[in-house]
Short mmCIF file of N, CA and C in Angstrom, two decimals:
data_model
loop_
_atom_site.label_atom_id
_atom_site.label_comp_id
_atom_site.label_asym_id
_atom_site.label_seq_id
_atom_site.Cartn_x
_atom_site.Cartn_y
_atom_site.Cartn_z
N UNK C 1 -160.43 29.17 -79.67
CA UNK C 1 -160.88 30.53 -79.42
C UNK C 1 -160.30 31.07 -78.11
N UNK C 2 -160.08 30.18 -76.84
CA UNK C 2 -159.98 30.39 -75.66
C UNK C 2 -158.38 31.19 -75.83
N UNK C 3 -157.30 30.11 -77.10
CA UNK C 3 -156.11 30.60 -76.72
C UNK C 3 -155.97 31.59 -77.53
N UNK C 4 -156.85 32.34 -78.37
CA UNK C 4 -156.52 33.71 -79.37
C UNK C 4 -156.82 34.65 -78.09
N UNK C 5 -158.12 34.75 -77.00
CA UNK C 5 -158.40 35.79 -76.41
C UNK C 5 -156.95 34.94 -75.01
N UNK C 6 -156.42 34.63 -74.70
CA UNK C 6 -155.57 34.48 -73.69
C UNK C 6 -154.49 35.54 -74.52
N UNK C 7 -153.71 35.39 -75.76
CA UNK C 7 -152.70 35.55 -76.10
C UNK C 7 -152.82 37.27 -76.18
N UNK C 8 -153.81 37.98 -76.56
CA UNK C 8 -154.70 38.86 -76.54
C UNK C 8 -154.81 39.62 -74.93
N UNK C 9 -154.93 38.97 -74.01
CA UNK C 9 -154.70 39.42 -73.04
C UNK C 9 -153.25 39.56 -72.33
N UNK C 10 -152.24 38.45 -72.77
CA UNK C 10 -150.97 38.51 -72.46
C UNK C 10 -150.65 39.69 -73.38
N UNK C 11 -150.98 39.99 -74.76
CA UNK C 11 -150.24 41.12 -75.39
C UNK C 11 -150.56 42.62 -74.83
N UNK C 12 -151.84 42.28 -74.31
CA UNK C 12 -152.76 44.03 -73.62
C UNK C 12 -151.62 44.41 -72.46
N UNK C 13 -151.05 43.31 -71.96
CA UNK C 13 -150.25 43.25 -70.68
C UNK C 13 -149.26 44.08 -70.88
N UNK C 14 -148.43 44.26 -72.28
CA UNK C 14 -146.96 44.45 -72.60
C UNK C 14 -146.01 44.16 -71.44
N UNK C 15 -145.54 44.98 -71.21
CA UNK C 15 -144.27 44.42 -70.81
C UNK C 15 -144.40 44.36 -69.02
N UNK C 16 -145.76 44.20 -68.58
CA UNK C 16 -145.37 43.90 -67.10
C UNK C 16 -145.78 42.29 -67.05
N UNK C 17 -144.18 42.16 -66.99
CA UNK C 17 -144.04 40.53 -66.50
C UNK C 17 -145.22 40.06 -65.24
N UNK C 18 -145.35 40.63 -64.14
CA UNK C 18 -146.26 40.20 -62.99
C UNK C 18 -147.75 40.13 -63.87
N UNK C 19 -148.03 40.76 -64.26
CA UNK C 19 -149.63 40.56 -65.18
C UNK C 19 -149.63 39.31 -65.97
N UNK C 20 -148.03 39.35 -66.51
CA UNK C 20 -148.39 37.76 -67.73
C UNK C 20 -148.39 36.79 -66.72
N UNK C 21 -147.42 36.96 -65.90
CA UNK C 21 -147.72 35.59 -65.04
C UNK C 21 -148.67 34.87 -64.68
N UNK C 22 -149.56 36.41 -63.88
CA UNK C 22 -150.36 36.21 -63.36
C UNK C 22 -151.91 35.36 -64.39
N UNK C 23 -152.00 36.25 -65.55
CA UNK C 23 -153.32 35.10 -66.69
C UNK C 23 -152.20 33.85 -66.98
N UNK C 24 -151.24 34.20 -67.38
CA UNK C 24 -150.86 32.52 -67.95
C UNK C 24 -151.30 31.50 -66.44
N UNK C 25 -150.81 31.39 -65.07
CA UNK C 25 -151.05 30.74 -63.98
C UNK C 25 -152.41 30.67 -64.14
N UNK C 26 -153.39 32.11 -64.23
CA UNK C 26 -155.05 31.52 -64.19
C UNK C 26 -155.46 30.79 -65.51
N UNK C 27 -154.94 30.94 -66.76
CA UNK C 27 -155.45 30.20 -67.87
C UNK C 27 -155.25 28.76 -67.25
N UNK C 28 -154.17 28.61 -66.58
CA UNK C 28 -153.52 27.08 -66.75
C UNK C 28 -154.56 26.30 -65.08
N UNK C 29 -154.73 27.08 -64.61
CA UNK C 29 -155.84 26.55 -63.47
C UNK C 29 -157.15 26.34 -64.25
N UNK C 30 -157.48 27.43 -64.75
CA UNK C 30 -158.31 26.88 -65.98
C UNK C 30 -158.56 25.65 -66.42
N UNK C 31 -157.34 25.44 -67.46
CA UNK C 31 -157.05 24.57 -68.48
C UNK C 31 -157.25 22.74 -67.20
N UNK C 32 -156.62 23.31 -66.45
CA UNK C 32 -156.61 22.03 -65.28
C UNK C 32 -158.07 21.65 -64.55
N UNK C 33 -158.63 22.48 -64.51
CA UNK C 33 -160.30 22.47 -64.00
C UNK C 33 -161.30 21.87 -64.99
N UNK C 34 -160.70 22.40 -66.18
CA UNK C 34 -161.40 21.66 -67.21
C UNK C 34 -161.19 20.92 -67.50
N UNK C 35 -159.60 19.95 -67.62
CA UNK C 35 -159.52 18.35 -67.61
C UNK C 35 -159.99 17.56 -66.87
N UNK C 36 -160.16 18.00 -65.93
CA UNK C 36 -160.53 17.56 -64.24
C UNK C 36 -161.81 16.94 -64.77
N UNK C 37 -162.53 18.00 -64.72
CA UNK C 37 -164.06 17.70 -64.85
C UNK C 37 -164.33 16.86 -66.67
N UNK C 38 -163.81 17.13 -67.17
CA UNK C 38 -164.02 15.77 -68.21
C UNK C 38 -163.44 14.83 -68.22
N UNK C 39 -162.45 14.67 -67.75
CA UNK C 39 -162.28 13.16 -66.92
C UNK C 39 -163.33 12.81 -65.95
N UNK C 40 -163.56 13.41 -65.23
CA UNK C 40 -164.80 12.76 -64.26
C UNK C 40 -166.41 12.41 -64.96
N UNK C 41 -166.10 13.78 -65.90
CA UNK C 41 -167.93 13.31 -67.00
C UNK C 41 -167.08 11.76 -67.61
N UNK C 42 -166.59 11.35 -67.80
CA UNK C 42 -166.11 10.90 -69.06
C UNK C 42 -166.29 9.36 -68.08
N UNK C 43 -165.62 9.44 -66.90
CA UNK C 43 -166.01 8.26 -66.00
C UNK C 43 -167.23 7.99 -65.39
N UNK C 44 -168.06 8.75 -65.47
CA UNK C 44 -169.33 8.87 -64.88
C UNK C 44 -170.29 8.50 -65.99
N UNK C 45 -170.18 8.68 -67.62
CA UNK C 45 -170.47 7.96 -68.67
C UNK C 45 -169.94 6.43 -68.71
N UNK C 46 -168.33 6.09 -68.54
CA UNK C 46 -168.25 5.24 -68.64
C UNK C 46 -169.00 3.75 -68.04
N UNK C 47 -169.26 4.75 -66.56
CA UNK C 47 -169.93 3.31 -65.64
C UNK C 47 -171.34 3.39 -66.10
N UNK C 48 -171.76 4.49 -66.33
CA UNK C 48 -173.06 4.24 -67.09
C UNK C 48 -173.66 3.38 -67.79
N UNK C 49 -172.71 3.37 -68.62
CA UNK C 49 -172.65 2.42 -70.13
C UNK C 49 -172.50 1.31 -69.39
N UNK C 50 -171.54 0.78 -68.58
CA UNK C 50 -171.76 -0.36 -68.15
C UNK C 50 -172.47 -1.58 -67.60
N UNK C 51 -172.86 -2.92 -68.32
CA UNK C 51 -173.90 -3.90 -67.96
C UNK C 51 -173.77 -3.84 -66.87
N UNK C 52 -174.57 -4.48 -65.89
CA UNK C 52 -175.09 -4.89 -64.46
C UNK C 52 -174.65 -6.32 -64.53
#
């Protein structure tokens, strides 16, 4: 869903290159904030799970 309304906003842009740049760079800080943090849930489950 996230990348129909991104592509959607790059097309509202037409043709000023500085605008696409500018959402594609914030999608992708995005996209990086959100790996971030489920890697960290994902390790923070893992030790969970883990015996003593």
């Amino acid at each position: 869903m996230a990348h129909i309304l991104l592509l959607e906003l790059i097309e509202l842009a037409g043709k000023n290159h500085t605008t696409k740049v500018l959402i594609a760079t914030e999608a992708h800080r995005d996209a990086q904030t959100f790996c971030s943090a489920y890697v960290e849930e994902q390790k923070m489950q893992s030790l969970w799970r883990k015996p003593v």
